Amino acid sequence: MKKVIIIGSLLIIGFLNPLQAQFTQIELFSGFDKTDFTLFASYPINKSQTLSLNALAFFQKFKEENQEFDEIGVQPTLFWNITKNIAIGSSIYYNSFAGYSERLSAKYTFKSSRLLFVLMPTVAHSEKIDASYTEVFIQFQYNKPLNDNLSLWLNGQFLTIWDQFKIHSRSYQQLRIGVSFYDHQLGIGLDIDQYGLKPIKKTSVGFYYRITI
């Protein structure tokens, strides 16, 4: 199954490039305890840009003694952009821990020349446990230009998932600080992962490289 998901991720990359995606962002994080690869892409599918397709694929691998926490996920989402800042989306998500689920999300986006903020609550149904769950995802990016080509960046992503709307299942906090040169970013990162009702906590510090196409 892992091979199928990895091949699917590569197909997403190959599928998006010919369509001239509005943007594609690829990040590699490597720390003392885990390595994480993430691909995110988004592009409009009609001229008015009221419909857009987002694609997320990630692979997370821990060091040998924590291999049970290795994780793969693939999620295409179709968004209807109601306004400039608000969208509603539907998706099918595969996760190596949780299996398949059908999802309905609302997304609020604020974007300026220096700041990006995204808030996305989701309700979903898991095929594996035949139950509903809720999820809240928050992302921010802040950049401060240092000169014409160099900028300082602060990035954060936060996720929490609750089975049956009351039982903690999965959370993470990801922080990145670095510098960018044109479309390339390089810096240090901190990942904090929590699993289960009485959360098992995993923390990793490392370096990251991010490119936006």
mmCIF file of C-alpha atoms in Angstrom:
data_model
loop_
_atom_site.group_PDB
_atom_site.id
_atom_site.type_symbol
_atom_site.label_atom_id
_atom_site.label_comp_id
_atom_site.label_asym_id
_atom_site.label_seq_id
_atom_site.Cartn_x
_atom_site.Cartn_y
_atom_site.Cartn_z
ATOM 1 C CA MET A 1 0.000 0.000 0.000
ATOM 2 C CA LYS A 2 2.843 2.420 0.813
ATOM 3 C CA LYS A 3 4.261 1.925 -2.694
ATOM 4 C CA VAL A 4 0.867 2.703 -4.202
ATOM 5 C CA ILE A 5 0.581 5.941 -2.202
ATOM 6 C CA ILE A 6 4.116 7.071 -3.101
ATOM 7 C CA ILE A 7 3.429 6.389 -6.787
ATOM 8 C CA GLY A 8 0.147 8.298 -6.420
ATOM 9 C CA SER A 9 2.028 11.271 -4.986
ATOM 10 C CA LEU A 10 4.413 11.277 -7.940
ATOM 11 C CA LEU A 11 1.453 11.113 -10.317
ATOM 12 C CA ILE A 12 -0.052 14.174 -8.619
ATOM 13 C CA ILE A 13 3.176 16.084 -9.296
ATOM 14 C CA GLY A 14 3.215 14.961 -12.904
ATOM 15 C CA PHE A 15 -0.487 15.768 -13.333
ATOM 16 C CA LEU A 16 -0.284 19.283 -11.937
ATOM 17 C CA ASN A 17 2.759 20.539 -13.811
ATOM 18 C CA PRO A 18 1.289 20.290 -17.328
ATOM 19 C CA LEU A 19 -1.794 22.128 -16.101
ATOM 20 C CA GLN A 20 0.323 25.116 -15.026
ATOM 21 C CA ALA A 21 -0.709 25.051 -11.404
ATOM 22 C CA GLN A 22 -1.237 28.391 -9.745
ATOM 23 C CA PHE A 23 1.395 27.233 -7.318
ATOM 24 C CA THR A 24 3.098 24.065 -6.164
ATOM 25 C CA GLN A 25 4.965 23.946 -2.861
ATOM 26 C CA ILE A 26 7.333 21.142 -1.917
ATOM 27 C CA GLU A 27 9.024 20.840 1.492
ATOM 28 C CA LEU A 28 11.587 18.425 2.883
ATOM 29 C CA PHE A 29 12.151 18.431 6.654
ATOM 30 C CA SER A 30 14.884 16.279 8.151
ATOM 31 C CA GLY A 31 15.438 16.061 11.890
ATOM 32 C CA PHE A 32 17.126 13.852 14.436
ATOM 33 C CA ASP A 33 13.965 11.782 14.954
ATOM 34 C CA LYS A 34 12.084 11.932 11.643
ATOM 35 C CA THR A 35 12.056 12.947 7.990
ATOM 36 C CA ASP A 36 9.009 14.536 6.398
ATOM 37 C CA PHE A 37 8.203 15.187 2.719
ATOM 38 C CA THR A 38 5.169 17.324 1.849
ATOM 39 C CA LEU A 39 3.688 18.388 -1.492
ATOM 40 C CA PHE A 40 0.870 20.930 -1.758
ATOM 41 C CA ALA A 41 -0.531 22.318 -4.997
ATOM 42 C CA SER A 42 -3.491 24.490 -5.926
ATOM 43 C CA TYR A 43 -4.863 25.699 -9.244
ATOM 44 C CA PRO A 44 -8.142 27.135 -10.602
ATOM 45 C CA ILE A 45 -10.184 24.907 -12.909
ATOM 46 C CA ASN A 46 -12.475 27.519 -14.445
ATOM 47 C CA LYS A 47 -11.898 30.980 -15.883
ATOM 48 C CA SER A 48 -13.762 32.783 -13.114
ATOM 49 C CA GLN A 49 -11.612 30.936 -10.532
ATOM 50 C CA THR A 50 -14.661 30.099 -8.423
ATOM 51 C CA LEU A 51 -13.597 26.436 -8.505
ATOM 52 C CA SER A 52 -10.138 25.273 -7.549
ATOM 53 C CA LEU A 53 -8.460 21.928 -6.965
ATOM 54 C CA ASN A 54 -6.004 21.437 -4.107
ATOM 55 C CA ALA A 55 -3.747 18.408 -3.833
ATOM 56 C CA LEU A 56 -1.907 17.345 -0.674
ATOM 57 C CA ALA A 57 0.523 14.437 -0.362
ATOM 58 C CA PHE A 58 2.927 13.730 2.479
ATOM 59 C CA PHE A 59 5.258 11.034 3.775
ATOM 60 C CA GLN A 60 6.538 11.033 7.366
ATOM 61 C CA LYS A 61 9.180 8.550 8.510
ATOM 62 C CA PHE A 62 10.516 8.241 12.066
ATOM 63 C CA LYS A 63 13.785 6.678 13.176
ATOM 64 C CA GLU A 64 13.804 2.891 13.516
ATOM 65 C CA GLU A 65 12.532 2.546 17.099
ATOM 66 C CA ASN A 66 9.463 4.681 16.279
ATOM 67 C CA GLN A 67 8.560 3.199 12.896
ATOM 68 C CA GLU A 68 4.998 2.492 14.060
ATOM 69 C CA PHE A 69 4.379 6.255 13.716
ATOM 70 C CA ASP A 70 5.404 6.373 10.042
ATOM 71 C CA GLU A 71 2.580 8.048 8.132
ATOM 72 C CA ILE A 72 1.477 8.597 4.536
ATOM 73 C CA GLY A 73 -1.410 10.767 3.356
ATOM 74 C CA VAL A 74 -2.956 11.779 0.021
ATOM 75 C CA GLN A 75 -5.869 14.195 -0.316
ATOM 76 C CA PRO A 76 -7.381 15.916 -3.375
ATOM 77 C CA THR A 77 -9.928 18.630 -2.495
ATOM 78 C CA LEU A 78 -12.346 20.505 -4.753
ATOM 79 C CA PHE A 79 -13.060 23.996 -3.404
ATOM 80 C CA TRP A 80 -15.889 26.350 -4.303
ATOM 81 C CA ASN A 81 -14.649 29.876 -3.612
ATOM 82 C CA ILE A 82 -17.728 31.685 -2.340
ATOM 83 C CA THR A 83 -15.870 34.950 -1.758
ATOM 84 C CA LYS A 84 -12.263 36.102 -1.946
ATOM 85 C CA ASN A 85 -11.687 34.833 1.604
ATOM 86 C CA ILE A 86 -14.190 31.987 2.137
ATOM 87 C CA ALA A 87 -14.438 28.618 0.394
ATOM 88 C CA ILE A 88 -16.180 25.266 0.907
ATOM 89 C CA GLY A 89 -14.546 22.050 -0.187
ATOM 90 C CA SER A 90 -15.176 18.319 -0.461
ATOM 91 C CA SER A 91 -12.460 15.679 -0.499
ATOM 92 C CA ILE A 92 -11.548 12.016 -0.184
ATOM 93 C CA TYR A 93 -8.558 11.415 2.069
ATOM 94 C CA TYR A 94 -6.328 8.378 2.494
ATOM 95 C CA ASN A 95 -4.110 8.068 5.572
ATOM 96 C CA SER A 96 -1.961 5.032 6.408
ATOM 97 C CA PHE A 97 -3.163 5.198 10.042
ATOM 98 C CA ALA A 98 -6.825 6.012 9.600
ATOM 99 C CA GLY A 99 -7.649 4.606 6.158
ATOM 100 C CA TYR A 100 -10.128 6.352 3.858
ATOM 101 C CA SER A 101 -12.518 9.131 4.820
ATOM 102 C CA GLU A 102 -14.947 11.496 3.128
ATOM 103 C CA ARG A 103 -14.548 15.116 4.220
ATOM 104 C CA LEU A 104 -16.346 18.462 4.054
ATOM 105 C CA SER A 105 -14.302 21.570 4.857
ATOM 106 C CA ALA A 106 -14.777 25.311 5.187
ATOM 107 C CA LYS A 107 -11.749 27.519 4.571
ATOM 108 C CA TYR A 108 -11.043 31.116 5.560
ATOM 109 C CA THR A 109 -7.990 32.734 3.975
ATOM 110 C CA PHE A 110 -6.400 36.103 4.641
ATOM 111 C CA LYS A 111 -3.508 37.083 2.419
ATOM 112 C CA SER A 112 -1.397 40.219 2.127
ATOM 113 C CA SER A 113 2.056 40.912 0.725
ATOM 114 C CA ARG A 114 3.693 39.705 3.965
ATOM 115 C CA LEU A 115 1.126 37.539 5.756
ATOM 116 C CA LEU A 116 -0.874 34.429 4.913
ATOM 117 C CA PHE A 117 -3.399 33.018 7.401
ATOM 118 C CA VAL A 118 -5.603 29.980 6.773
ATOM 119 C CA LEU A 119 -8.260 28.515 9.101
ATOM 120 C CA MET A 120 -9.927 25.292 7.959
ATOM 121 C CA PRO A 121 -12.426 23.341 10.104
ATOM 122 C CA THR A 122 -13.503 19.948 8.740
ATOM 123 C CA VAL A 123 -16.136 17.324 9.473
ATOM 124 C CA ALA A 124 -15.511 13.845 8.119
ATOM 125 C CA HIS A 125 -16.579 10.215 8.155
ATOM 126 C CA SER A 126 -13.972 7.466 8.573
ATOM 127 C CA GLU A 127 -14.574 4.240 6.667
ATOM 128 C CA LYS A 128 -12.181 2.342 8.955
ATOM 129 C CA ILE A 129 -13.996 3.024 12.228
ATOM 130 C CA ASP A 130 -17.381 3.854 10.635
ATOM 131 C CA ALA A 131 -17.650 7.029 12.693
ATOM 132 C CA SER A 132 -17.476 10.773 12.294
ATOM 133 C CA TYR A 133 -14.633 13.006 13.379
ATOM 134 C CA THR A 134 -13.771 16.673 13.348
ATOM 135 C CA GLU A 135 -10.541 18.428 12.467
ATOM 136 C CA VAL A 136 -9.206 21.987 12.725
ATOM 137 C CA PHE A 137 -6.205 23.110 10.678
ATOM 138 C CA ILE A 138 -4.441 26.482 10.996
ATOM 139 C CA GLN A 139 -1.590 27.785 8.868
ATOM 140 C CA PHE A 140 0.313 31.039 8.870
ATOM 141 C CA GLN A 141 3.236 32.408 6.889
ATOM 142 C CA TYR A 142 4.955 35.719 7.552
ATOM 143 C CA ASN A 143 7.798 37.175 5.541
ATOM 144 C CA LYS A 144 9.985 40.233 6.058
ATOM 145 C CA PRO A 145 12.090 41.386 3.091
ATOM 146 C CA LEU A 146 15.760 41.962 3.915
ATOM 147 C CA ASN A 147 16.696 43.190 0.433
ATOM 148 C CA ASP A 148 15.420 42.817 -3.127
ATOM 149 C CA ASN A 149 16.118 39.069 -3.256
ATOM 150 C CA LEU A 150 16.359 37.893 0.364
ATOM 151 C CA SER A 151 13.523 37.551 2.910
ATOM 152 C CA LEU A 152 13.097 36.238 6.451
ATOM 153 C CA TRP A 153 10.247 33.710 6.825
ATOM 154 C CA LEU A 154 8.247 32.379 9.759
ATOM 155 C CA ASN A 155 5.879 29.488 9.011
ATOM 156 C CA GLY A 156 3.523 27.533 11.240
ATOM 157 C CA GLN A 157 1.017 24.704 10.790
ATOM 158 C CA PHE A 158 -1.265 23.357 13.508
ATOM 159 C CA LEU A 159 -3.697 20.430 13.367
ATOM 160 C CA THR A 160 -5.990 18.697 15.847
ATOM 161 C CA ILE A 161 -8.334 15.738 15.157
ATOM 162 C CA TRP A 162 -11.094 14.449 17.456
ATOM 163 C CA ASP A 163 -12.916 11.153 16.827
ATOM 164 C CA GLN A 164 -16.673 11.306 17.392
ATOM 165 C CA PHE A 165 -16.104 15.020 18.173
ATOM 166 C CA LYS A 166 -14.850 14.207 21.703
ATOM 167 C CA ILE A 167 -11.904 11.745 21.659
ATOM 168 C CA HIS A 168 -8.460 13.097 20.812
ATOM 169 C CA SER A 169 -6.910 11.179 17.924
ATOM 170 C CA ARG A 170 -4.071 13.197 16.387
ATOM 171 C CA SER A 171 -2.480 16.624 16.656
ATOM 172 C CA TYR A 172 0.680 18.328 15.506
ATOM 173 C CA GLN A 173 2.457 21.662 15.648
ATOM 174 C CA GLN A 174 5.023 22.491 12.972
ATOM 175 C CA LEU A 175 7.175 25.623 13.144
ATOM 176 C CA ARG A 176 9.709 26.823 10.583
ATOM 177 C CA ILE A 177 12.015 29.851 10.518
ATOM 178 C CA GLY A 178 14.374 30.534 7.647
ATOM 179 C CA VAL A 179 15.417 32.731 4.784
ATOM 180 C CA SER A 180 14.278 32.696 1.180
ATOM 181 C CA PHE A 181 16.168 33.487 -1.992
ATOM 182 C CA TYR A 182 13.726 33.900 -4.875
ATOM 183 C CA ASP A 183 11.500 30.780 -4.608
ATOM 184 C CA HIS A 184 13.821 28.764 -2.350
ATOM 185 C CA GLN A 185 13.555 28.621 1.446
ATOM 186 C CA LEU A 186 16.030 27.139 3.893
ATOM 187 C CA GLY A 187 16.028 27.140 7.689
ATOM 188 C CA ILE A 188 15.405 25.263 10.923
ATOM 189 C CA GLY A 189 12.203 23.561 12.026
ATOM 190 C CA LEU A 190 10.427 22.054 15.008
ATOM 191 C CA ASP A 191 7.806 19.292 14.750
ATOM 192 C CA ILE A 192 5.706 18.214 17.740
ATOM 193 C CA ASP A 193 3.357 15.268 17.158
ATOM 194 C CA GLN A 194 0.681 13.867 19.486
ATOM 195 C CA TYR A 195 -1.157 10.550 19.074
ATOM 196 C CA GLY A 196 -4.097 8.986 20.890
ATOM 197 C CA LEU A 197 -6.504 9.655 23.746
ATOM 198 C CA LYS A 198 -3.699 10.091 26.284
ATOM 199 C CA PRO A 199 -1.347 11.660 23.789
ATOM 200 C CA ILE A 200 1.967 10.026 23.012
ATOM 201 C CA LYS A 201 4.270 12.947 22.207
ATOM 202 C CA LYS A 202 7.076 12.953 19.642
ATOM 203 C CA THR A 203 9.337 15.972 19.122
ATOM 204 C CA SER A 204 11.876 16.522 16.363
ATOM 205 C CA VAL A 205 14.215 19.428 15.575
ATOM 206 C CA GLY A 206 15.882 19.661 12.183
ATOM 207 C CA PHE A 207 16.418 21.561 8.965
ATOM 208 C CA TYR A 208 13.969 22.227 6.154
ATOM 209 C CA TYR A 209 14.100 23.136 2.485
ATOM 210 C CA ARG A 210 11.050 24.487 0.675
ATOM 211 C CA ILE A 211 10.546 25.448 -2.952
ATOM 212 C CA THR A 212 7.523 27.175 -4.479
ATOM 213 C CA ILE A 213 6.944 26.682 -8.203
#
